[in-house]
Amino acid sequence: MLLLLVPLAGLLVRAPWEGLPRILLTPEVREALRLSLVCASLATLVSVVLGVPLAYVLARSQAPGVRLLRALVTLPLVLPPVVGGVALLLAFGRNGIVGRHLDAWFGLTIPFSTPAVVVAETFVAMPFLVVAVEGALRTADRGYDEAAATLGASRMTVFLRVTLPIIRPALVAGAVLCWARALGEFGATATFAGNFEGTTRTMPLAVYNAIQTDPDAAIALSLVLLTVSVTVLVVLRGRWTGQGAA
């Protein structure tokens, strides 16, 4: 417990409480915070749109290769983020296997831009949502789906009106985890999107820059991310303990 708590206590003890408002209201910090919130939210939205159908396939499909697909989907959970950033460069860079065609056909260059931040955050964060939703789909009672189908509901209607309401708590928990992971992403973002103020410099990158020149600012930014993490734990308390929020 000491190993886990003493570093966090160090942040609180060394925090420049008197100068905290001044630091957090500087244009650089406000821009990094704005960019972090916007990109993390967009990454979460993309993860929900792509991740929920993917989780449904992983949970319900009996097709060959689903186990391999599940392993590949969860790979970013254990892959070093910087390796993920290199992989994204090789895929979507100007000479990447996909990026070269995007550049030649549409004049679209993703790396070292704000969209690159969203792509990097989605890559590392979406597995959290997929794992949460897939687990809920596996344990959900399929009898309700079958009953709705026998009453004439289409597969899409069953999914939207029956399945989604059943797994809503897991979906919300997965989305919150996904958002928090995207907000704290560093390695893949630095490698694939760079560290450009106002364009790709998110809060974790701002902390990395500040620790070299202004330790008080680095501590202040770290406190913001710590507050977000604690908030996520409070929001998900019922899911981890099986109790309500009260």
C-alpha positions as a printed NumPy array, in Angstrom:
array([[  0.   ,   0.   ,   0.   ],
       [  2.849,   2.376,   0.782],
       [  4.416,   1.684,  -2.584],
       [  1.131,   2.658,  -4.24 ],
       [  0.099,   5.565,  -2.024],
       [  3.35 ,   7.383,  -1.2  ],
       [  3.907,   8.62 ,  -4.796],
       [  0.343,   9.946,  -4.88 ],
       [  0.866,  11.593,  -1.509],
       [  4.004,  13.188,  -2.928],
       [  1.892,  14.928,  -5.572],
       [ -0.437,  16.319,  -2.939],
       [  2.348,  17.417,  -0.575],
       [  4.446,  19.104,  -3.275],
       [  1.511,  20.646,  -5.136],
       [  1.763,  24.451,  -5.572],
       [ -1.702,  25.03 ,  -4.134],
       [ -1.422,  28.83 ,  -3.964],
       [ -0.281,  29.146,  -7.566],
       [ -2.509,  26.378,  -8.883],
       [ -5.213,  28.628, -10.417],
       [ -2.585,  30.762, -12.131],
       [ -0.862,  27.72 , -13.632],
       [ -4.064,  26.063, -14.798],
       [ -5.345,  29.267, -16.391],
       [ -2.295,  29.853, -18.591],
       [ -3.069,  29.663, -22.339],
       [ -0.784,  26.661, -22.864],
       [ -2.453,  24.595, -20.138],
       [ -5.962,  25.573, -21.194],
       [ -5.194,  24.613, -24.784],
       [ -3.694,  21.261, -23.74 ],
       [ -6.719,  20.56 , -21.524],
       [ -9.166,  21.541, -24.28 ],
       [ -7.371,  19.37 , -26.821],
       [ -7.252,  16.443, -24.4  ],
       [-10.975,  16.624, -23.612],
       [-12.005,  16.999, -27.252],
       [ -9.754,  14.225, -28.573],
       [-10.592,  11.816, -25.737],
       [-14.314,  12.395, -26.303],
       [-14.001,  11.876, -30.06 ],
       [-11.922,   8.729, -29.499],
       [-14.595,   7.403, -27.139],
       [-17.338,   8.134, -29.678],
       [-15.42 ,   6.298, -32.411],
       [-14.759,   3.43 , -29.996],
       [-18.472,   3.09 , -29.206],
       [-19.467,   3.149, -32.882],
       [-16.861,   0.557, -33.873],
       [-16.392,  -1.311, -30.596],
       [-19.984,  -2.257, -29.742],
       [-20.613,  -4.153, -33.018],
       [-17.178,  -5.751, -32.682],
       [-17.956,  -6.862, -29.121],
       [-21.259,  -8.308, -30.355],
       [-19.427, -10.368, -32.976],
       [-16.872, -11.605, -30.439],
       [-19.585, -12.568, -27.953],
       [-22.198, -14.107, -30.245],
       [-20.455, -15.334, -33.392],
       [-19.582, -19.008, -33.798],
       [-17.473, -18.43 , -36.9  ],
       [-13.971, -19.923, -37.096],
       [-11.201, -17.559, -36.061],
       [-13.186, -15.661, -33.427],
       [-10.687, -16.626, -30.71 ],
       [ -7.831, -15.287, -32.803],
       [ -9.806, -12.121, -33.497],
       [-10.421, -11.676, -29.745],
       [ -6.697, -12.003, -29.063],
       [ -5.865,  -9.427, -31.722],
       [ -8.492,  -6.986, -30.422],
       [ -7.1  ,  -7.136, -26.891],
       [ -3.468,  -6.898, -28.05 ],
       [ -3.265,  -3.094, -27.531],
       [ -3.961,  -3.71 , -23.824],
       [ -0.53 ,  -5.311, -23.416],
       [  1.316,  -3.729, -26.332],
       [  3.721,  -0.94 , -25.305],
       [  2.042,   2.291, -26.442],
       [  5.166,   3.472, -28.234],
       [  5.106,   0.274, -30.305],
       [  1.482,   1.025, -31.115],
       [  2.553,   4.463, -32.316],
       [  5.195,   2.95 , -34.584],
       [  2.616,   0.502, -35.949],
       [  0.227,   3.374, -36.661],
       [  2.987,   5.22 , -38.506],
       [  3.699,   2.172, -40.641],
       [ -0.006,   1.844, -41.406],
       [ -1.152,   5.446, -41.822],
       [  2.092,   7.334, -42.448],
       [  2.716,   8.942, -45.817],
       [  4.539,   5.793, -46.926],
       [  2.369,   3.418, -44.882],
       [  0.371,   0.571, -46.316],
       [ -2.849,   2.618, -46.027],
       [ -1.459,   6.121, -45.693],
       [  0.206,   6.124, -49.109],
       [ -3.186,   5.581, -50.774],
       [ -4.887,   8.209, -48.623],
       [ -2.193,  10.675, -49.651],
       [ -2.251,   9.741, -53.347],
       [ -6.021,   9.539, -53.778],
       [ -7.32 ,  12.176, -51.386],
       [ -4.267,  14.237, -50.408],
       [ -4.947,  13.215, -46.81 ],
       [ -2.042,  13.016, -44.364],
       [ -2.94 ,  11.805, -40.864],
       [  0.306,  11.682, -38.819],
       [  1.325,  14.711, -36.737],
       [ -2.142,  16.236, -36.817],
       [ -5.091,  16.464, -34.444],
       [ -6.886,  13.532, -36.146],
       [ -3.75 ,  11.48 , -35.474],
       [ -4.295,  12.071, -31.736],
       [ -7.83 ,  10.688, -32.038],
       [ -6.622,   7.661, -34.015],
       [ -3.85 ,   6.907, -31.511],
       [ -6.186,   7.26 , -28.528],
       [ -8.818,   5.071, -30.182],
       [ -6.231,   2.389, -30.924],
       [ -5.132,   2.075, -27.304],
       [ -8.482,   2.763, -25.594],
       [-11.113,   0.899, -27.614],
       [-10.142,  -2.566, -26.272],
       [-11.27 ,  -1.461, -22.782],
       [-14.767,  -0.841, -24.112],
       [-14.81 ,  -4.016, -26.222],
       [-13.795,  -6.207, -23.276],
       [-16.449,  -4.675, -20.992],
       [-19.261,  -4.949, -23.549],
       [-18.285,  -8.439, -24.693],
       [-18.332,  -9.711, -21.107],
       [-21.811,  -8.272, -20.59 ],
       [-23.08 ,  -9.786, -23.828],
       [-21.711, -13.202, -22.877],
       [-23.495, -13.218, -19.515],
       [-26.75 , -11.602, -20.702],
       [-29.826, -13.815, -20.892],
       [-30.431, -14.448, -24.609],
       [-33.989, -15.55 , -23.874],
       [-35.172, -11.941, -24.106],
       [-33.627, -11.587, -27.564],
       [-35.229, -14.826, -28.707],
       [-38.624, -13.826, -27.313],
       [-38.495, -10.502, -29.154],
       [-37.498, -12.266, -32.368],
       [-40.423, -14.707, -32.123],
       [-42.763, -11.709, -31.798],
       [-41.576, -10.441, -35.169],
       [-38.875,  -7.939, -34.205],
       [-36.023,  -7.563, -36.676],
       [-32.447,  -8.257, -35.621],
       [-31.7  ,  -4.537, -35.513],
       [-34.797,  -3.844, -33.425],
       [-33.85 ,  -6.633, -31.014],
       [-30.357,  -5.22 , -30.686],
       [-31.475,  -1.616, -30.145],
       [-34.572,  -2.219, -28.004],
       [-33.608,  -5.338, -26.031],
       [-29.883,  -6.094, -26.077],
       [-28.522,  -2.57 , -25.602],
       [-30.726,  -1.733, -22.583],
       [-29.622,  -4.98 , -20.916],
       [-25.91 ,  -4.25 , -21.351],
       [-26.211,  -0.481, -20.742],
       [-24.326,  -0.508, -17.388],
       [-21.379,  -2.345, -18.962],
       [-21.477,  -0.053, -21.986],
       [-21.372,   3.048, -19.785],
       [-18.562,   1.593, -17.662],
       [-16.588,   0.612, -20.755],
       [-17.075,   4.048, -22.306],
       [-15.889,   5.789, -19.129],
       [-12.807,   3.549, -18.948],
       [-12.163,   4.144, -22.636],
       [-12.423,   7.915, -22.173],
       [-10.096,   7.897, -19.163],
       [ -7.53 ,   5.756, -20.99 ],
       [ -7.689,   8.027, -24.023],
       [ -7.246,  11.098, -21.831],
       [ -4.079,   9.644, -20.297],
       [ -2.552,   8.289, -23.492],
       [  1.077,   9.336, -24.051],
       [  3.33 ,   6.907, -25.942],
       [  1.31 ,   6.24 , -29.089],
       [  0.289,   9.893, -29.305],
       [  3.857,  11.173, -29.023],
       [  5.078,   8.716, -31.664],
       [  2.245,   8.994, -34.168],
       [  0.94 ,  12.538, -33.616],
       [  3.976,  14.37 , -32.266],
       [  4.134,  17.08 , -29.621],
       [  2.99 ,  20.317, -31.217],
       [  1.375,  22.994, -29.085],
       [ -2.229,  23.676, -30.049],
       [ -2.331,  20.739, -32.454],
       [ -1.255,  17.515, -30.763],
       [  0.059,  18.473, -27.303],
       [ -2.385,  16.834, -24.924],
       [ -2.191,  16.929, -21.127],
       [  0.232,  13.975, -20.716],
       [  2.559,  15.531, -23.292],
       [  2.262,  18.884, -21.532],
       [  3.278,  17.189, -18.264],
       [  6.305,  15.675, -20.002],
       [  7.345,  19.078, -21.351],
       [  6.714,  20.912, -18.082],
       [  8.709,  18.507, -15.903],
       [ 11.852,  19.629, -17.743],
       [ 11.32 ,  23.376, -17.384],
       [  8.603,  24.072, -14.787],
       [  8.133,  21.314, -12.157],
       [  5.292,  23.211, -10.458],
       [  3.327,  23.246, -13.711],
       [  4.01 ,  19.528, -14.187],
       [  2.652,  18.812, -10.701],
       [ -0.425,  20.957, -11.342],
       [ -1.174,  19.155, -14.606],
       [ -0.596,  15.804, -12.925],
       [ -3.137,  16.744, -10.25 ],
       [ -5.727,  17.353, -12.967],
       [ -5.148,  13.892, -14.431],
       [ -5.162,  12.384, -10.923],
       [ -8.522,  14.026, -10.252],
       [ -9.905,  12.536, -13.459],
       [ -8.663,   9.089, -12.449],
       [-10.242,   9.317,  -9.005],
       [-13.503,  10.488, -10.567],
       [-13.492,   7.479, -12.898],
       [-13.021,   5.146,  -9.932],
       [-15.927,   6.787,  -8.112],
       [-18.179,   6.555, -11.171],
       [-17.333,   2.864, -11.641],
       [-17.499,   1.979,  -7.945],
       [-20.725,   0.048,  -8.322],
       [-19.349,  -2.009, -11.181],
       [-16.199,  -3.075,  -9.325],
       [-17.864,  -3.756,  -5.976],
       [-21.265,  -4.925,  -7.161],
       [-22.917,  -2.211,  -5.037],
       [-24.702,   0.984,  -5.889],
       [-23.073,   4.366,  -5.811],
       [-24.664,   5.173,  -2.463]])
